[in-house]
CSV table of C-alpha atoms in Angstrom, one decimal:
chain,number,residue,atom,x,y,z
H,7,UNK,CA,188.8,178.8,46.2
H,8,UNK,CA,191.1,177.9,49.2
H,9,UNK,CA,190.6,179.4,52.5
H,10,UNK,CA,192.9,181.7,53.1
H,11,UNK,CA,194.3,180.5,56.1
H,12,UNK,CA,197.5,182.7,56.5
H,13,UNK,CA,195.6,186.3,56.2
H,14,UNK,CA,193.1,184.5,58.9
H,15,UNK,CA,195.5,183.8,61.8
H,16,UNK,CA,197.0,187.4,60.8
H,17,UNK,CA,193.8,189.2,61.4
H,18,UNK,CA,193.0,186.9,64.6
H,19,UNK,CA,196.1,187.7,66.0
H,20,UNK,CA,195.4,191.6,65.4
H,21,UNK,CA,192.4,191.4,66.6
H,22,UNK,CA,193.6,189.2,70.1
H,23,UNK,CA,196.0,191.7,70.2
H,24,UNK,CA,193.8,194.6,70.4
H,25,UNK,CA,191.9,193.2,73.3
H,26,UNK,CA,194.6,192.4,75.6
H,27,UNK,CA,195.8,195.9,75.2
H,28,UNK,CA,192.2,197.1,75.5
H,29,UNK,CA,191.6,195.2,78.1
H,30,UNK,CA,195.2,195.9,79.8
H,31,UNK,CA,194.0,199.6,79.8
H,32,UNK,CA,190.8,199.3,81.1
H,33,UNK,CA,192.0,197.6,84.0
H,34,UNK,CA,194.3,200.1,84.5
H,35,UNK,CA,192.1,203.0,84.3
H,36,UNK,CA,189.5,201.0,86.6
H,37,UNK,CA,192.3,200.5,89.2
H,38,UNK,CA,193.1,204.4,89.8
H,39,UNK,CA,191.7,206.2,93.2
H,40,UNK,CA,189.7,208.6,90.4
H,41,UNK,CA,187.8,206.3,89.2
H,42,UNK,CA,187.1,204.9,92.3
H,43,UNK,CA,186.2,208.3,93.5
H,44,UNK,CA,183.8,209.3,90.4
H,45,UNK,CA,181.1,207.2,92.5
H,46,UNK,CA,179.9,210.6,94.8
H,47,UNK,CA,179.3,207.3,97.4
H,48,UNK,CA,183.0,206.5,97.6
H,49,UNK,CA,184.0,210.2,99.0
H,50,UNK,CA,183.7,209.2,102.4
H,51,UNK,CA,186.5,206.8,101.9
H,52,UNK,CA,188.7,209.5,101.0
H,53,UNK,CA,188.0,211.6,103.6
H,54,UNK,CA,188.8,208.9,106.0
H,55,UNK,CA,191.8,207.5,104.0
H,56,UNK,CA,193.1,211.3,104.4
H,57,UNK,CA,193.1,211.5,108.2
H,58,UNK,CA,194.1,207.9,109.0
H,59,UNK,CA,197.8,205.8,109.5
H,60,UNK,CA,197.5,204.8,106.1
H,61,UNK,CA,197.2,207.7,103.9
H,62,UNK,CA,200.8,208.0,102.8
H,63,UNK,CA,202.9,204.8,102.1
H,64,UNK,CA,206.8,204.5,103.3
H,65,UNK,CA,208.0,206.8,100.9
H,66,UNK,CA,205.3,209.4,101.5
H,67,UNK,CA,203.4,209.0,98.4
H,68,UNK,CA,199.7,208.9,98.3
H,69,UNK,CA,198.6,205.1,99.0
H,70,UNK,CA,195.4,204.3,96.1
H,71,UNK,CA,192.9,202.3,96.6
H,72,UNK,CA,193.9,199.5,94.7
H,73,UNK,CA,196.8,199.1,97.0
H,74,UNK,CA,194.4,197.6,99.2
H,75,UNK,CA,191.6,196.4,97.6
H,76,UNK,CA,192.8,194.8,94.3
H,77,UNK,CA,194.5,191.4,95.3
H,78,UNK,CA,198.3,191.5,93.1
H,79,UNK,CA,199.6,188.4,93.9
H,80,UNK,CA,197.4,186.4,91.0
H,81,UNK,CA,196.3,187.7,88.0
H,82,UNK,CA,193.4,185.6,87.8
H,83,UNK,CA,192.4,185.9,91.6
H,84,UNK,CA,193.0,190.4,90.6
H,85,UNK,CA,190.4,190.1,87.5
H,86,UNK,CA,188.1,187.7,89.5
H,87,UNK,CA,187.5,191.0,92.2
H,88,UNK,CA,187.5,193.5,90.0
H,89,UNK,CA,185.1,191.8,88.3
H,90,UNK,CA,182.9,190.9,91.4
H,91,UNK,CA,183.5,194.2,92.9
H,92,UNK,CA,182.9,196.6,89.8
H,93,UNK,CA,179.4,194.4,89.4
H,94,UNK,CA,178.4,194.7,92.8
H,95,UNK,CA,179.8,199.3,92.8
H,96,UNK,CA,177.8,199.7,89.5
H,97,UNK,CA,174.5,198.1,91.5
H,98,UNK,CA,175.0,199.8,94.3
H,99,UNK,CA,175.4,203.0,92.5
H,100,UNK,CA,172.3,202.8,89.6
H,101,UNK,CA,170.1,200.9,91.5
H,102,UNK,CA,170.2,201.3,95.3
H,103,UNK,CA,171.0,204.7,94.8
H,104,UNK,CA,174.6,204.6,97.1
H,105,UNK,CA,173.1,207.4,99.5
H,106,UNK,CA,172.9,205.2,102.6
H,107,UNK,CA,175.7,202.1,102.4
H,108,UNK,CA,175.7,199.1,104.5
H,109,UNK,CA,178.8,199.3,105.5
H,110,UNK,CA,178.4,196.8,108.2
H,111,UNK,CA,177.0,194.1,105.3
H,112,UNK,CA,180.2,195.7,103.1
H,113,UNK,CA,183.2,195.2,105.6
H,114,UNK,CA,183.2,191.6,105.2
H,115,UNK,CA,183.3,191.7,101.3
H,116,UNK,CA,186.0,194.4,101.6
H,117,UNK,CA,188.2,192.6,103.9
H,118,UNK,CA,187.7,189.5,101.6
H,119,UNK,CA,189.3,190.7,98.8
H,120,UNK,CA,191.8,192.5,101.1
H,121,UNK,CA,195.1,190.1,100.4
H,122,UNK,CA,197.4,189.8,102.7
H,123,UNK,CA,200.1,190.2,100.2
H,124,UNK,CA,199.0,194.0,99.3
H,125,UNK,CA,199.1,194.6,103.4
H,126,UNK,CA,202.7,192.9,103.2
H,127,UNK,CA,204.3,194.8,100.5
H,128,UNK,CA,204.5,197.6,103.1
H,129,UNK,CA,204.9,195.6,106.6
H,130,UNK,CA,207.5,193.0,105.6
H,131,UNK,CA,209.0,192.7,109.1
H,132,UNK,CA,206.0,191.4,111.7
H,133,UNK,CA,208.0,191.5,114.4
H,134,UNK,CA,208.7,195.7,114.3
H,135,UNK,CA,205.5,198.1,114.8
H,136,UNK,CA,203.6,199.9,112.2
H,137,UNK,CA,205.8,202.7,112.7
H,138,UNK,CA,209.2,200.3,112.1
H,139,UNK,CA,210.6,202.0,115.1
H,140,UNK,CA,209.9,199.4,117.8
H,141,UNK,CA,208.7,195.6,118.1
H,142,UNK,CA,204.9,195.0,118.3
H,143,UNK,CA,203.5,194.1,121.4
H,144,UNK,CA,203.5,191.1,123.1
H,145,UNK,CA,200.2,189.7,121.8
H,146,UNK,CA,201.1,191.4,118.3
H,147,UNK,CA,204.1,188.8,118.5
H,148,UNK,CA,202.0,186.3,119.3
H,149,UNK,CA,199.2,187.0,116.4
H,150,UNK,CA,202.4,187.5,114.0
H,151,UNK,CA,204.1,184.1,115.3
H,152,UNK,CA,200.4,182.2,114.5
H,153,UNK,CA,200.1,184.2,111.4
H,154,UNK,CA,203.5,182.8,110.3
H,155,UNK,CA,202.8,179.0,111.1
H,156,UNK,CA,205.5,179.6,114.4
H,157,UNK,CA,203.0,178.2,116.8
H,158,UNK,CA,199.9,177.5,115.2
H,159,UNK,CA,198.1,177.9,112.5
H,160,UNK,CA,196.2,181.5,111.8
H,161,UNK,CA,192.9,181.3,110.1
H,162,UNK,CA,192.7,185.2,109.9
H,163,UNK,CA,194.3,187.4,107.4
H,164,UNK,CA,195.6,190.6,108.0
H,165,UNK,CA,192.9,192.7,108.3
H,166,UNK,CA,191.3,189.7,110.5
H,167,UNK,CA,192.8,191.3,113.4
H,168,UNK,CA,193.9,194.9,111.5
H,169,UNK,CA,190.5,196.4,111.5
H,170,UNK,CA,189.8,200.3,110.6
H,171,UNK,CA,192.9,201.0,109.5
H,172,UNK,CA,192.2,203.5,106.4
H,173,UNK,CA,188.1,203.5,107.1
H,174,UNK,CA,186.2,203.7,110.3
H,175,UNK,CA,182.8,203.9,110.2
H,176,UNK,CA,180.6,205.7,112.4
H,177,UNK,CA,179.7,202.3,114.7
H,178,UNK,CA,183.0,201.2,114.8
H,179,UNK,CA,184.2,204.6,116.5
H,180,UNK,CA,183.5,203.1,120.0
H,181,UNK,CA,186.0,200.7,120.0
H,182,UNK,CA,188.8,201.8,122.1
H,183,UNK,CA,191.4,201.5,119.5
H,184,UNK,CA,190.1,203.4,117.4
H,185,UNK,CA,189.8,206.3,119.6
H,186,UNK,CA,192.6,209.0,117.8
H,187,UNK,CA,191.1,208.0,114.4
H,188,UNK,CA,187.5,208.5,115.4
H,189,UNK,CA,188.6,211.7,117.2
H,190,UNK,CA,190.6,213.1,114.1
H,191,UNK,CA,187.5,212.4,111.9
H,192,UNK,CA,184.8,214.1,114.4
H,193,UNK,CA,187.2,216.9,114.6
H,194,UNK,CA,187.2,217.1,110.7
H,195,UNK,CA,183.7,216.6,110.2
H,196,UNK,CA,183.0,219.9,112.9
């Protein structure tokens, strides 16, 4: 009896199917702020995201975490740190327990997978302040010029030099930039 090749590629392509649109829905279910905040360890990171610059975006709406976090630029290079990062949350969470994070050992993972392109989608013009209601400093010029191949090369992303913006952890509070921040957050935590 002949393989019935037809009914075959049918079922395969139901089946393929299935799982891209499983898999499509998972990611986006993975990729919203409440799932991100189901982890009772990632609550500390809402509370900070609430009192700093970047809380709301440009049209006043709620910024989520995957704003930040999930690269968009590559689909690929998006699944890759989902992956990596879901793997390394899920340890965190069922085996270390999440009551006392590293943060110091986690900032460099987080401002790994921080693209520059998620930071951009926001600030499009480099040469006008966060605010868009005056340029940047003169040294911001110079950062931005570097960043954009004008007179150099920069090897740092973004949040090379953009550090604390959303999060600020308790050791980074003595850094005098990040004076009103850490003053809003000790005033919230009193």
């Amino acid at each position: 009896m002949p393989y019935p090749r037809k009914r075959v590629w049918i079922v395969g392509g139901i089946i393929l199917a299935a799982c891209v649109v499983l898999a499509g829905a998972g990611v986006a279910y993975t990729s919203g702020t409440e799932f991100c905040l189901s982890c009772h360890e990632m609550r500390v990171y809402q509370d900070e995201l609430k009192l700093s610059s970047h809380a709301k975006d440009a049209q006043g709406k709620d910024i989520s975490c995957s704003q930040c976090h999930i690269p968009s630029g590559n689909l690929a290079r998006m699944l890759g740190a989902k992956a990596w990062l879901g793997l390394k949350d899920l340890w965190v969470h069922n085996l270390d327990g999440g009551e006392d994070l590293d943060r110091a050992g986690m900032q460099p993972v987080a401002r790994r997978f921080t693209d520059d392109a998620n930071c951009r989608a926001c600030h499009q013009d480099l040469s006008k302040n966060a605010k868009n209601d005056g340029p940047v400093s003169k040294e911001g010029q110079l950062a931005h010029d570097n960043y954009l191949g004008k007179n150099g090369r920069a090897r740092s992303g973004c949040v090379g030099c953009h550090q604390n913006l959303a999060h600020l952890p308790v050791f980074d509070e003595r850094i005098p930039h990040n004076q009103k921040f850490a003053q809003k957050l000790k005033e919230s935590r009193s």
